Short mmCIF file of C-alpha atoms in Angstrom, two decimals:
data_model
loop_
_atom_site.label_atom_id
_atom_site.label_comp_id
_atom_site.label_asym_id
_atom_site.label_seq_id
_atom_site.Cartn_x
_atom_site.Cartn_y
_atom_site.Cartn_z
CA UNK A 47 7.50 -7.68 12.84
CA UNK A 48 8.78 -5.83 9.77
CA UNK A 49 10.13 -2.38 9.61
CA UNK A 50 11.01 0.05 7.03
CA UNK A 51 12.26 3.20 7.25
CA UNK A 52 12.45 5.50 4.34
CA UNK A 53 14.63 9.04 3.81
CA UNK A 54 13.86 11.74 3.52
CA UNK A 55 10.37 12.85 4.02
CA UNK A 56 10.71 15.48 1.64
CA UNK A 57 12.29 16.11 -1.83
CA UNK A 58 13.02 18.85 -3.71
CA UNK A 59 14.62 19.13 -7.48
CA UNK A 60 14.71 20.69 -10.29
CA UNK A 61 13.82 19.39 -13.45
CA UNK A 62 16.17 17.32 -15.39
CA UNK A 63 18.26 16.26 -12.45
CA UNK A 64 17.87 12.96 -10.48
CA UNK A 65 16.37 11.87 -7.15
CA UNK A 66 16.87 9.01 -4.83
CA UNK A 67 15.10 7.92 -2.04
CA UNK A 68 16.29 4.91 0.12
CA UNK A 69 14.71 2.39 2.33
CA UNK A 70 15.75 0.07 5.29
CA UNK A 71 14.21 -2.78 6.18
CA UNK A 72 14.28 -4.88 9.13
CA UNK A 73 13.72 -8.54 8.58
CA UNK A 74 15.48 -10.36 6.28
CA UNK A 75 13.31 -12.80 5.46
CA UNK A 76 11.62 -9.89 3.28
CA UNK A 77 11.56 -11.17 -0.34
CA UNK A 78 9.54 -8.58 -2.29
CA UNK A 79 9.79 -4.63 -2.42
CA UNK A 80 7.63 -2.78 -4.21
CA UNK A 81 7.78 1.20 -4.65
CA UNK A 82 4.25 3.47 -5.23
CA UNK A 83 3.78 6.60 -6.29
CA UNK A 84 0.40 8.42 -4.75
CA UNK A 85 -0.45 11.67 -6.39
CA UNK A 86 -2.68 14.28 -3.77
CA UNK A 87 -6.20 12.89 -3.42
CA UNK A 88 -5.55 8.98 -5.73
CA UNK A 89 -4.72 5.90 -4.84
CA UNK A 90 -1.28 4.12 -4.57
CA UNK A 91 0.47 3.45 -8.05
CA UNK A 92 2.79 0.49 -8.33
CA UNK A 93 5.70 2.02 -10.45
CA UNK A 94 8.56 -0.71 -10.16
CA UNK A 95 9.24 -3.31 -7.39
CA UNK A 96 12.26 -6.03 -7.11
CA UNK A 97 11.85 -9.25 -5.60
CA UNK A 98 15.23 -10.47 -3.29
CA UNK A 99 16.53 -12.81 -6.03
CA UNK A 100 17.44 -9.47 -8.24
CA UNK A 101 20.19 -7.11 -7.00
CA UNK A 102 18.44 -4.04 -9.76
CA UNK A 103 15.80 -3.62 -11.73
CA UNK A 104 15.44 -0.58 -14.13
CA UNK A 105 12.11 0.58 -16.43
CA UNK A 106 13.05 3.64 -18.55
CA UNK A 107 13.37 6.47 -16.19
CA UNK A 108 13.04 4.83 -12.91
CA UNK A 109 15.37 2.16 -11.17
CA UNK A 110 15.29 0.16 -7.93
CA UNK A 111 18.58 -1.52 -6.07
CA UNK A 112 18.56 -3.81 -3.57
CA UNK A 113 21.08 -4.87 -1.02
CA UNK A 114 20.06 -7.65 0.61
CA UNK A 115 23.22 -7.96 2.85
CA UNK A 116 23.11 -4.23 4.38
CA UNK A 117 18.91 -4.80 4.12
CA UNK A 118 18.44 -1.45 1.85
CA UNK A 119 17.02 -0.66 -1.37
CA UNK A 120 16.71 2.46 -3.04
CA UNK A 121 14.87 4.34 -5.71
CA UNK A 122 16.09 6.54 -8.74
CA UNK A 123 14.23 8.53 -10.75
CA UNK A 124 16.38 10.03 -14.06
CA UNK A 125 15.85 13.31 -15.72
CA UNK A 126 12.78 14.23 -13.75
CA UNK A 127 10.02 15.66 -14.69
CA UNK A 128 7.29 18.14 -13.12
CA UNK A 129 4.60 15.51 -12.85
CA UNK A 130 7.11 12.80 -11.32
CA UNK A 131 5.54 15.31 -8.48
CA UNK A 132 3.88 13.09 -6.05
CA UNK A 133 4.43 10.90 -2.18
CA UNK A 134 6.23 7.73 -3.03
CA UNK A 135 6.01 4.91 -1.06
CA UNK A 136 8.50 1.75 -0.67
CA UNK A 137 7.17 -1.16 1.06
CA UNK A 138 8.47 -4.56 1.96
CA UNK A 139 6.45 -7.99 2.65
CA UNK A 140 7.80 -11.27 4.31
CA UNK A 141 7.92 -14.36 1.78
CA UNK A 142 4.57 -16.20 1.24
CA UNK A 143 3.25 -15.17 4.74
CA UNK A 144 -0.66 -16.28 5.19
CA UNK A 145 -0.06 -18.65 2.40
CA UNK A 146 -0.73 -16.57 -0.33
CA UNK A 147 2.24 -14.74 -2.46
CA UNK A 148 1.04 -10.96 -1.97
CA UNK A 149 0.26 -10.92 1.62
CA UNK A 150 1.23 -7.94 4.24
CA UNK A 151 3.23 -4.89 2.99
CA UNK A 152 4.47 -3.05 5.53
CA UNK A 153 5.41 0.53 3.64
CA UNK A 154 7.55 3.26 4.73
CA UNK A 155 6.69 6.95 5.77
CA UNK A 156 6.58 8.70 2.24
CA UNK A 157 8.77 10.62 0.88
CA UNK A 158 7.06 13.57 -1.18
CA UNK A 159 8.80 14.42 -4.01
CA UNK A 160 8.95 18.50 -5.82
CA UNK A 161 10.21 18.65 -9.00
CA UNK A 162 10.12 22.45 -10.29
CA UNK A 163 9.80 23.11 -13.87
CA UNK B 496 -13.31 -0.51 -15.78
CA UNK B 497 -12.07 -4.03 -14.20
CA UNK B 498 -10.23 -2.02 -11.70
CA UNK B 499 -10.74 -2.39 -7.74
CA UNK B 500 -13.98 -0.35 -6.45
CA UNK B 501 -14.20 0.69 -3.62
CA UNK B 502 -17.97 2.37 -1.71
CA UNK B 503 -18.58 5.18 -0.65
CA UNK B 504 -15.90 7.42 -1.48
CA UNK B 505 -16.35 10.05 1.27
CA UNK B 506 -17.97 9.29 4.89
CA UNK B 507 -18.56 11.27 7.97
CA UNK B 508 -19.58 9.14 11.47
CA UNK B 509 -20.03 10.11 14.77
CA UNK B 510 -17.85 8.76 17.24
CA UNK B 511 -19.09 5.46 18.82
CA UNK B 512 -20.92 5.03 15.42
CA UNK B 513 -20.09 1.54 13.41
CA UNK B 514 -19.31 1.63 9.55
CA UNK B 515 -19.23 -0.95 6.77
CA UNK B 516 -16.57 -0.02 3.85
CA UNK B 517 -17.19 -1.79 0.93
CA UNK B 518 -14.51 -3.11 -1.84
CA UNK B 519 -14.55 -5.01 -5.25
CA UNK B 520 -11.76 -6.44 -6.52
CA UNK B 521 -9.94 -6.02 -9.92
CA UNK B 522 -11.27 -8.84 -12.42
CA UNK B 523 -9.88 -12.07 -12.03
CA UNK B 524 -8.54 -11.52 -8.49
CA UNK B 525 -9.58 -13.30 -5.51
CA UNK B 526 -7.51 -11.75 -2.72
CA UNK B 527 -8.78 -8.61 -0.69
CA UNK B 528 -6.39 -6.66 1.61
CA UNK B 529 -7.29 -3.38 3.93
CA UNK B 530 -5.15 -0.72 4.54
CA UNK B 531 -5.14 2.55 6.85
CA UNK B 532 -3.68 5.54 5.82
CA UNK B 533 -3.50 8.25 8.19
CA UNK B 534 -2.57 11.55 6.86
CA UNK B 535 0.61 12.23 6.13
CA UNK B 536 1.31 8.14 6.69
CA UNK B 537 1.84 5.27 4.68
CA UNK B 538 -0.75 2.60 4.69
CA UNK B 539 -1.12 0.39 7.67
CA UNK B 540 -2.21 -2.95 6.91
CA UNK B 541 -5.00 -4.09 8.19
CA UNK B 542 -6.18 -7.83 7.07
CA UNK B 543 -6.10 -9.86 4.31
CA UNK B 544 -8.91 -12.47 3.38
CA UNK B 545 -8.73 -15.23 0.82
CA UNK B 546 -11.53 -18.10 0.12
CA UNK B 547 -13.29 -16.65 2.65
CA UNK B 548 -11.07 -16.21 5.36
CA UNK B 549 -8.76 -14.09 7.07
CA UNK B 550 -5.30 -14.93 6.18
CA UNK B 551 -3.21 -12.16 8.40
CA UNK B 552 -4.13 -9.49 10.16
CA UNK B 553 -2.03 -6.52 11.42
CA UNK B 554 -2.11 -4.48 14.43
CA UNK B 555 -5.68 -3.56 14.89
CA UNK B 556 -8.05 -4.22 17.56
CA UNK B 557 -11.00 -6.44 16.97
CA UNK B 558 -13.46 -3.28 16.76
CA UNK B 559 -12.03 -4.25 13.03
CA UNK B 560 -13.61 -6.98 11.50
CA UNK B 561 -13.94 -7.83 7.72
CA UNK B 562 -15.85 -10.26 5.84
CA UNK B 563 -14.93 -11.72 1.84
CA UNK B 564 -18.21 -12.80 0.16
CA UNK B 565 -17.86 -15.74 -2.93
CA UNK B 566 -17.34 -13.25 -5.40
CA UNK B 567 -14.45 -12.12 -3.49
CA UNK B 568 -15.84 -8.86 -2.84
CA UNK B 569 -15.04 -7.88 0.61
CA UNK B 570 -16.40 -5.59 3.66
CA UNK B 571 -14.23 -3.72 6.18
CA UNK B 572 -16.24 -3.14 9.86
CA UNK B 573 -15.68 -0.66 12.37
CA UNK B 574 -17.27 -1.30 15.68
CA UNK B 575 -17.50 2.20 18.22
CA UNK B 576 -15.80 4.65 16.19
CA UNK B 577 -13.22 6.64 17.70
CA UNK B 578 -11.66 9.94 16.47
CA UNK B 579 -8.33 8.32 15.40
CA UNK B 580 -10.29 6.25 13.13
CA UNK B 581 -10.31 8.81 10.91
CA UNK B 582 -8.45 8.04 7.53
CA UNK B 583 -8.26 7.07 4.13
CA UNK B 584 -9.13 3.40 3.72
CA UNK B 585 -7.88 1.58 1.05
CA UNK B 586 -8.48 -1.62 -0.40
CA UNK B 587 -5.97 -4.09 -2.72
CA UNK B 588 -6.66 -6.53 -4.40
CA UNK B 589 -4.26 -9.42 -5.69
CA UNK B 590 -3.95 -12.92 -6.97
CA UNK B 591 -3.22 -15.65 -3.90
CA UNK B 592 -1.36 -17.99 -5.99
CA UNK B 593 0.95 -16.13 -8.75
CA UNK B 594 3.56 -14.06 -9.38
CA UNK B 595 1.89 -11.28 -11.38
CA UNK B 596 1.21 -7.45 -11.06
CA UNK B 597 1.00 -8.08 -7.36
CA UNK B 598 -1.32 -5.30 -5.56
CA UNK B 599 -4.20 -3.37 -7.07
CA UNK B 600 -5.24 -0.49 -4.86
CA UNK B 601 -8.61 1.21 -5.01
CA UNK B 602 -8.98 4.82 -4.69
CA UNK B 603 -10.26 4.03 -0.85
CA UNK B 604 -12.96 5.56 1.17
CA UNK B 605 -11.72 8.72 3.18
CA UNK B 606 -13.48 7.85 6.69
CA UNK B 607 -14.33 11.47 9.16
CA UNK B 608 -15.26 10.42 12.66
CA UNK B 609 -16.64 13.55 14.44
#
Protein backbone atom coordinates (compact mmCIF):
# COMPACT_ATOMS: atom_id res chain seq x y z
CA UNK A 1 0.00 0.00 0.00
CA UNK A 2 0.80 3.72 0.13
CA UNK A 3 3.49 5.38 2.07
CA UNK A 4 4.44 8.78 2.99
CA UNK A 5 7.03 9.97 4.83
CA UNK A 6 7.25 13.50 5.97
CA UNK A 7 10.51 15.69 7.44
CA UNK A 8 11.09 16.79 9.97
CA UNK A 9 9.03 16.08 12.95
CA UNK A 10 9.71 19.27 14.37
CA UNK A 11 10.02 22.96 13.27
CA UNK A 12 11.25 25.81 14.67
CA UNK A 13 11.31 29.65 13.23
CA UNK A 14 11.12 32.80 13.85
CA UNK A 15 8.65 35.04 12.70
CA UNK A 16 8.82 36.50 9.33
CA UNK A 17 11.04 33.83 7.87
CA UNK A 18 9.84 30.76 5.86
CA UNK A 19 9.32 27.04 6.51
CA UNK A 20 9.18 23.98 4.41
CA UNK A 21 8.24 20.70 5.11
CA UNK A 22 8.51 17.86 2.47
CA UNK A 23 6.83 14.63 1.80
CA UNK A 24 7.60 11.28 -0.05
CA UNK A 25 5.32 9.13 -1.26
CA UNK A 26 5.42 5.70 -2.38
CA UNK A 27 3.01 4.76 -5.09
CA UNK A 28 2.71 6.53 -8.00
CA UNK A 29 -0.49 5.97 -8.87
CA UNK A 30 -1.23 8.69 -6.02
CA UNK A 31 -3.19 11.51 -7.73
CA UNK A 32 -4.25 13.85 -4.90
CA UNK A 33 -2.20 15.46 -1.92
CA UNK A 34 -3.68 17.35 0.43
CA UNK A 35 -1.79 19.24 3.42
CA UNK A 36 -3.72 19.92 7.13
CA UNK A 37 -2.96 21.94 9.68
CA UNK A 38 -4.23 20.56 13.36
CA UNK A 39 -3.93 23.07 16.12
CA UNK A 40 -3.51 21.21 19.99
CA UNK A 41 -6.86 19.72 20.97
CA UNK A 42 -9.06 20.52 17.02
CA UNK A 43 -9.57 18.74 14.27
CA UNK A 44 -7.59 18.50 10.94
CA UNK A 45 -7.77 21.77 8.71
CA UNK A 46 -7.44 21.38 4.97
CA UNK A 47 -5.14 24.42 4.11
CA UNK A 48 -4.07 23.71 0.36
CA UNK A 49 -3.79 20.36 -1.55
CA UNK A 50 -2.59 19.70 -5.39
CA UNK A 51 -3.93 17.06 -7.42
CA UNK A 52 -0.99 15.16 -9.86
CA UNK A 53 -2.06 17.05 -13.00
CA UNK A 54 -0.52 20.45 -11.31
CA UNK A 55 3.26 20.72 -10.75
CA UNK A 56 2.35 24.01 -7.86
CA UNK A 57 -0.26 25.46 -6.41
CA UNK A 58 0.05 28.69 -4.26
CA UNK A 59 -2.87 30.57 -1.90
CA UNK A 60 -1.41 33.80 -0.41
CA UNK A 61 1.06 32.74 2.13
CA UNK A 62 1.19 29.09 1.66
CA UNK A 63 2.38 26.97 -1.45
CA UNK A 64 2.53 23.28 -2.35
CA UNK A 65 5.01 21.60 -5.19
CA UNK A 66 4.78 18.48 -6.51
CA UNK A 67 7.21 16.25 -8.28
CA UNK A 68 5.63 13.55 -9.59
CA UNK A 69 8.82 12.00 -11.20
CA UNK A 70 11.08 11.94 -7.86
CA UNK A 71 7.36 11.17 -5.96
CA UNK A 72 7.78 14.37 -3.48
CA UNK A 73 5.87 17.33 -2.68
CA UNK A 74 6.53 19.93 -0.35
CA UNK A 75 5.01 22.70 1.66
CA UNK A 76 5.95 26.50 2.12
CA UNK A 77 4.70 28.70 4.36
CA UNK A 78 5.95 32.67 3.67
CA UNK A 79 6.51 35.27 6.25
CA UNK A 80 5.22 33.23 9.12
CA UNK A 81 3.36 34.09 11.65
CA UNK A 82 2.95 33.05 15.50
CA UNK A 83 -0.37 31.33 15.00
CA UNK A 84 0.87 29.42 11.72
CA UNK A 85 1.86 27.45 15.17
CA UNK A 86 0.33 24.10 14.84
CA UNK A 87 1.10 19.88 13.55
CA UNK A 88 0.71 19.84 9.83
CA UNK A 89 -0.12 16.98 8.10
CA UNK A 90 0.48 15.95 4.24
CA UNK A 91 -1.36 13.05 3.03
CA UNK A 92 -1.64 11.24 -0.24
CA UNK A 93 -4.66 8.98 -1.68
CA UNK A 94 -4.57 6.53 -4.74
CA UNK A 95 -6.87 7.72 -7.76
CA UNK A 96 -10.63 6.91 -7.43
CA UNK A 97 -9.93 3.85 -5.15
CA UNK A 98 -13.42 2.29 -3.71
CA UNK A 99 -15.10 4.08 -6.50
CA UNK A 100 -15.60 7.19 -5.01
CA UNK A 101 -13.12 10.37 -5.67
CA UNK A 102 -12.07 11.07 -1.87
CA UNK A 103 -11.39 7.67 -0.68
CA UNK A 104 -8.23 6.55 1.66
CA UNK A 105 -5.61 9.19 2.69
CA UNK A 106 -2.82 7.78 3.96
CA UNK A 107 -1.02 10.99 5.90
CA UNK A 108 2.39 11.40 7.07
CA UNK A 109 3.87 11.62 10.70
CA UNK A 110 3.35 15.46 11.45
CA UNK A 111 5.54 17.82 11.45
CA UNK A 112 4.86 20.44 14.37
CA UNK A 113 5.64 23.67 13.49
CA UNK A 114 7.07 26.83 16.30
CA UNK A 115 7.01 30.03 15.06
CA UNK A 116 8.31 32.57 17.89
CA UNK A 117 7.08 36.01 17.87
CA UNK B 1 -23.46 24.74 11.90
CA UNK B 2 -23.60 22.25 8.70
CA UNK B 3 -20.26 21.06 9.74
CA UNK B 4 -19.42 17.21 10.53
CA UNK B 5 -20.56 16.16 14.26
CA UNK B 6 -19.21 13.93 15.77
CA UNK B 7 -20.72 12.08 19.65
CA UNK B 8 -19.47 12.02 22.44
CA UNK B 9 -16.55 14.11 22.53
CA UNK B 10 -14.66 12.48 25.43
CA UNK B 11 -15.01 8.59 26.47
CA UNK B 12 -13.41 6.39 29.00
CA UNK B 13 -13.99 2.23 28.58
CA UNK B 14 -12.70 -0.51 30.28
CA UNK B 15 -10.72 -2.84 28.45
CA UNK B 16 -12.74 -5.73 26.84
CA UNK B 17 -15.63 -3.12 26.86
CA UNK B 18 -17.38 -2.41 23.21
CA UNK B 19 -18.10 1.29 22.07
CA UNK B 20 -20.28 2.90 19.41
CA UNK B 21 -18.75 6.41 18.06
CA UNK B 22 -21.16 8.31 16.41
CA UNK B 23 -20.65 10.86 13.29
CA UNK B 24 -22.83 13.26 11.11
CA UNK B 25 -21.75 14.44 8.13
CA UNK B 26 -21.32 18.03 6.75
CA UNK B 27 -24.64 19.03 4.77
CA UNK B 28 -24.95 17.76 1.48
CA UNK B 29 -22.34 14.99 1.85
CA UNK B 30 -22.96 11.43 1.62
CA UNK B 31 -19.55 9.85 2.23
CA UNK B 32 -18.32 8.90 5.86
CA UNK B 33 -14.65 7.96 6.51
CA UNK B 34 -12.95 6.88 10.09
CA UNK B 35 -9.73 7.70 11.12
CA UNK B 36 -7.31 6.78 14.17
CA UNK B 37 -5.08 9.10 15.51
CA UNK B 38 -2.77 7.96 18.04
CA UNK B 39 -0.91 10.55 19.87
CA UNK B 40 1.69 12.07 18.45
CA UNK B 41 0.47 10.20 14.90
CA UNK B 42 -1.21 11.08 11.92
CA UNK B 43 -4.56 9.61 11.27
CA UNK B 44 -4.85 6.01 10.32
CA UNK B 45 -7.61 5.28 8.13
CA UNK B 46 -9.92 3.17 9.07
CA UNK B 47 -13.07 2.60 6.54
CA UNK B 48 -14.98 4.39 4.33
CA UNK B 49 -18.83 3.75 3.68
CA UNK B 50 -20.94 5.12 0.87
CA UNK B 51 -24.81 4.17 0.04
CA UNK B 52 -24.60 2.06 2.70
CA UNK B 53 -21.64 0.17 2.33
CA UNK B 54 -18.15 -0.17 3.03
CA UNK B 55 -16.12 0.99 0.21
CA UNK B 56 -12.31 0.38 1.66
CA UNK B 57 -11.13 -0.43 4.66
CA UNK B 58 -7.56 -0.09 6.09
CA UNK B 59 -5.56 -2.11 8.35
CA UNK B 60 -7.80 -2.87 11.21
CA UNK B 61 -9.05 -6.00 12.57
CA UNK B 62 -12.69 -6.83 12.38
CA UNK B 63 -13.21 -5.95 16.26
CA UNK B 64 -13.87 -2.64 13.92
CA UNK B 65 -17.00 -2.54 12.35
CA UNK B 66 -19.03 0.53 11.11
CA UNK B 67 -22.41 0.99 9.89
CA UNK B 68 -23.82 4.28 7.40
CA UNK B 69 -27.57 4.80 8.08
CA UNK B 70 -29.82 6.60 4.92
CA UNK B 71 -29.09 9.86 6.12
CA UNK B 72 -25.55 9.09 5.74
CA UNK B 73 -24.85 9.42 9.27
CA UNK B 74 -22.50 6.78 10.28
CA UNK B 75 -21.38 4.57 13.49
CA UNK B 76 -17.84 3.38 14.24
CA UNK B 77 -17.83 -0.15 16.58
CA UNK B 78 -15.29 -1.43 18.74
CA UNK B 79 -15.68 -4.97 19.79
CA UNK B 80 -13.26 -6.06 23.22
CA UNK B 81 -11.44 -2.98 23.79
CA UNK B 82 -7.89 -3.15 24.21
CA UNK B 83 -5.49 -0.53 25.70
CA UNK B 84 -3.99 0.49 22.28
CA UNK B 85 -7.37 1.43 21.31
CA UNK B 86 -6.95 4.38 22.92
CA UNK B 87 -7.06 7.54 20.57
CA UNK B 88 -8.60 10.32 19.01
CA UNK B 89 -11.22 9.19 16.50
CA UNK B 90 -12.05 11.19 13.81
CA UNK B 91 -14.60 11.24 11.31
CA UNK B 92 -14.62 12.93 7.45
CA UNK B 93 -16.96 13.44 5.57
CA UNK B 94 -16.90 14.02 1.63
CA UNK B 95 -18.81 13.96 -1.58
CA UNK B 96 -18.44 10.31 -3.56
CA UNK B 97 -18.83 11.72 -6.90
CA UNK B 98 -17.09 15.36 -7.29
CA UNK B 99 -14.23 17.18 -7.26
CA UNK B 100 -14.94 19.70 -4.49
CA UNK B 101 -13.52 20.67 -0.99
CA UNK B 102 -12.66 17.03 -0.63
CA UNK B 103 -12.52 15.96 3.26
CA UNK B 104 -14.43 17.50 6.15
CA UNK B 105 -13.07 16.33 9.47
CA UNK B 106 -15.00 16.45 12.72
CA UNK B 107 -13.44 17.41 15.87
CA UNK B 108 -13.46 13.37 16.74
CA UNK B 109 -14.15 11.57 19.90
CA UNK B 110 -10.91 11.13 22.11
CA UNK B 111 -11.47 7.27 23.12
CA UNK B 112 -9.51 6.18 26.99
CA UNK B 113 -9.50 2.43 27.37
CA UNK B 114 -8.45 1.70 31.01
Amino acid sequence: GENVEQHPSTLSVQEGDSAVIKCTYSDSASNYFPWYKQELGKRPQLIIDIRSNVGEKKDQRIAVTLNKTAKHFSLHITETQPEDSAVYFCAARLANAGGTSYGKLTFGQGTILTVHP
Amino acid sequence: DAGVTQSPTHLIKTRGQQVTLRCSPKSGHDTVSWYQQALGQGPQFIFQYYEEEERQRGNFPDRFSGHQFPNYSSELNVNALLLGDSALYLCASSLALGTGDGYTFGSGTRLTVV
